[in-house]
Amino acid sequence: VINAMFNALSGMVSSAQKLQNSANNLVSLGRDKVTVIDNPGLGSDLNSTKASKKVDISKEIVHQVTAQAEFKANAKVILTADETIGTILNIKS
């Protein structure tokens, strides 16, 4: 039962990281990439370009929905394990 709880907690952390990565990918879509080129004696030049990373919005939304479902499933495992431990403790007492 304890192993199931630890595995579920690890799964929740993994799901949260997947969601964070997907959210970061979506946020980076609209950002400009700014580079500063320092030319000694001539000052600095700023170059602005759109981020070149190709992000498919529909895939990112699927990743987010999947991560949410994984998180909920792992939370249910933890609740079930908690109930099982409570039942075992009640039987022994």
PDB file of C-alpha atoms in Angstrom:
ATOM      1  CA  VAL A   1       0.000   0.000   0.000  1.00  0.00           C
ATOM      2  CA  ILE A   2       2.822   2.386   0.874  1.00  0.00           C
ATOM      3  CA  ASN A   3       4.558   1.632  -2.441  1.00  0.00           C
ATOM      4  CA  ALA A   4       1.353   2.498  -4.280  1.00  0.00           C
ATOM      5  CA  MET A   5       1.232   5.842  -2.483  1.00  0.00           C
ATOM      6  CA  PHE A   6       4.854   6.650  -3.346  1.00  0.00           C
ATOM      7  CA  ASN A   7       4.312   5.653  -6.984  1.00  0.00           C
ATOM      8  CA  ALA A   8       1.176   7.786  -7.155  1.00  0.00           C
ATOM      9  CA  LEU A   9       3.015  10.765  -5.659  1.00  0.00           C
ATOM     10  CA  SER A  10       5.779  10.356  -8.233  1.00  0.00           C
ATOM     11  CA  GLY A  11       3.120  10.192 -10.928  1.00  0.00           C
ATOM     12  CA  MET A  12       1.539  13.401  -9.656  1.00  0.00           C
ATOM     13  CA  VAL A  13       4.891  15.185  -9.773  1.00  0.00           C
ATOM     14  CA  SER A  14       5.493  13.889 -13.297  1.00  0.00           C
ATOM     15  CA  SER A  15       2.043  15.047 -14.419  1.00  0.00           C
ATOM     16  CA  ALA A  16       2.605  18.488 -12.920  1.00  0.00           C
ATOM     17  CA  GLN A  17       5.933  18.761 -14.767  1.00  0.00           C
ATOM     18  CA  LYS A  18       4.279  17.756 -18.060  1.00  0.00           C
ATOM     19  CA  LEU A  19       1.633  20.416 -17.541  1.00  0.00           C
ATOM     20  CA  GLN A  20       4.285  23.020 -16.714  1.00  0.00           C
ATOM     21  CA  ASN A  21       6.318  22.154 -19.822  1.00  0.00           C
ATOM     22  CA  SER A  22       3.262  22.361 -22.039  1.00  0.00           C
ATOM     23  CA  ALA A  23       2.223  25.691 -20.532  1.00  0.00           C
ATOM     24  CA  ASN A  24       5.738  27.049 -21.057  1.00  0.00           C
ATOM     25  CA  ASN A  25       5.642  25.943 -24.703  1.00  0.00           C
ATOM     26  CA  LEU A  26       2.363  27.768 -25.244  1.00  0.00           C
ATOM     27  CA  VAL A  27       3.568  30.925 -23.513  1.00  0.00           C
ATOM     28  CA  SER A  28       6.751  31.002 -25.581  1.00  0.00           C
ATOM     29  CA  LEU A  29       4.728  31.106 -28.809  1.00  0.00           C
ATOM     30  CA  GLY A  30       4.040  34.818 -28.567  1.00  0.00           C
ATOM     31  CA  ARG A  31       7.377  35.961 -27.224  1.00  0.00           C
ATOM     32  CA  ASP A  32      10.019  37.706 -29.244  1.00  0.00           C
ATOM     33  CA  LYS A  33      13.584  36.510 -28.906  1.00  0.00           C
ATOM     34  CA  VAL A  34      15.878  39.462 -28.292  1.00  0.00           C
ATOM     35  CA  THR A  35      19.623  39.192 -28.772  1.00  0.00           C
ATOM     36  CA  VAL A  36      22.126  41.894 -27.960  1.00  0.00           C
ATOM     37  CA  ILE A  37      25.236  42.075 -30.107  1.00  0.00           C
ATOM     38  CA  ASP A  38      27.987  44.085 -28.487  1.00  0.00           C
ATOM     39  CA  ASN A  39      30.277  45.752 -30.998  1.00  0.00           C
ATOM     40  CA  PRO A  40      33.332  47.200 -29.237  1.00  0.00           C
ATOM     41  CA  GLY A  41      33.507  50.915 -29.972  1.00  0.00           C
ATOM     42  CA  LEU A  42      30.367  50.837 -32.094  1.00  0.00           C
ATOM     43  CA  GLY A  43      27.727  50.349 -29.396  1.00  0.00           C
ATOM     44  CA  SER A  44      25.200  47.564 -29.168  1.00  0.00           C
ATOM     45  CA  ASP A  45      22.702  46.264 -31.709  1.00  0.00           C
ATOM     46  CA  LEU A  46      19.383  44.703 -30.764  1.00  0.00           C
ATOM     47  CA  ASN A  47      17.954  41.993 -32.959  1.00  0.00           C
ATOM     48  CA  SER A  48      14.392  40.836 -32.388  1.00  0.00           C
ATOM     49  CA  THR A  49      13.022  37.681 -33.962  1.00  0.00           C
ATOM     50  CA  LYS A  50      10.076  35.441 -33.265  1.00  0.00           C
ATOM     51  CA  ALA A  51      10.900  32.284 -31.351  1.00  0.00           C
ATOM     52  CA  SER A  52      11.789  29.602 -33.882  1.00  0.00           C
ATOM     53  CA  LYS A  53      10.521  26.695 -31.807  1.00  0.00           C
ATOM     54  CA  LYS A  54       7.636  24.995 -33.575  1.00  0.00           C
ATOM     55  CA  VAL A  55       4.769  24.405 -31.180  1.00  0.00           C
ATOM     56  CA  ASP A  56       1.513  22.754 -32.211  1.00  0.00           C
ATOM     57  CA  ILE A  57      -1.226  24.283 -30.076  1.00  0.00           C
ATOM     58  CA  SER A  58      -3.568  21.311 -30.488  1.00  0.00           C
ATOM     59  CA  LYS A  59      -0.864  18.874 -29.343  1.00  0.00           C
ATOM     60  CA  GLU A  60      -0.081  21.042 -26.322  1.00  0.00           C
ATOM     61  CA  ILE A  61      -3.751  21.106 -25.329  1.00  0.00           C
ATOM     62  CA  VAL A  62      -3.875  17.307 -25.635  1.00  0.00           C
ATOM     63  CA  HIS A  63      -0.745  17.108 -23.443  1.00  0.00           C
ATOM     64  CA  GLN A  64      -2.412  19.329 -20.844  1.00  0.00           C
ATOM     65  CA  VAL A  65      -5.637  17.307 -20.789  1.00  0.00           C
ATOM     66  CA  THR A  66      -3.627  14.076 -20.539  1.00  0.00           C
ATOM     67  CA  ALA A  67      -1.513  15.464 -17.692  1.00  0.00           C
ATOM     68  CA  GLN A  68      -4.672  16.518 -15.860  1.00  0.00           C
ATOM     69  CA  ALA A  69      -6.201  13.039 -16.233  1.00  0.00           C
ATOM     70  CA  GLU A  70      -2.961  11.403 -15.034  1.00  0.00           C
ATOM     71  CA  PHE A  71      -2.874  13.718 -12.014  1.00  0.00           C
ATOM     72  CA  LYS A  72      -6.482  12.903 -11.085  1.00  0.00           C
ATOM     73  CA  ALA A  73      -5.888   9.155 -11.484  1.00  0.00           C
ATOM     74  CA  ASN A  74      -2.850   9.292  -9.209  1.00  0.00           C
ATOM     75  CA  ALA A  75      -4.809  11.329  -6.661  1.00  0.00           C
ATOM     76  CA  LYS A  76      -7.475   8.592  -6.612  1.00  0.00           C
ATOM     77  CA  VAL A  77      -4.773   5.977  -5.997  1.00  0.00           C
ATOM     78  CA  ILE A  78      -3.565   7.979  -2.996  1.00  0.00           C
ATOM     79  CA  LEU A  79      -7.107   8.321  -1.627  1.00  0.00           C
ATOM     80  CA  THR A  80      -7.729   4.586  -2.040  1.00  0.00           C
ATOM     81  CA  ALA A  81      -4.418   3.723  -0.364  1.00  0.00           C
ATOM     82  CA  ASP A  82      -5.250   6.104   2.480  1.00  0.00           C
ATOM     83  CA  GLU A  83      -8.636   4.439   2.961  1.00  0.00           C
ATOM     84  CA  THR A  84      -6.991   1.002   2.884  1.00  0.00           C
ATOM     85  CA  ILE A  85      -4.475   2.002   5.537  1.00  0.00           C
ATOM     86  CA  GLY A  86      -7.318   3.378   7.669  1.00  0.00           C
ATOM     87  CA  THR A  87      -9.232   0.111   7.318  1.00  0.00           C
ATOM     88  CA  ILE A  88      -6.158  -1.944   8.232  1.00  0.00           C
ATOM     89  CA  LEU A  89      -5.552   0.209  11.309  1.00  0.00           C
ATOM     90  CA  ASN A  90      -9.196  -0.142  12.371  1.00  0.00           C
ATOM     91  CA  ILE A  91      -9.033  -3.936  12.005  1.00  0.00           C
ATOM     92  CA  LYS A  92      -5.854  -4.169  14.100  1.00  0.00           C
ATOM     93  CA  SER A  93      -7.157  -1.961  16.906  1.00  0.00           C
TER      94      SER A  93
END
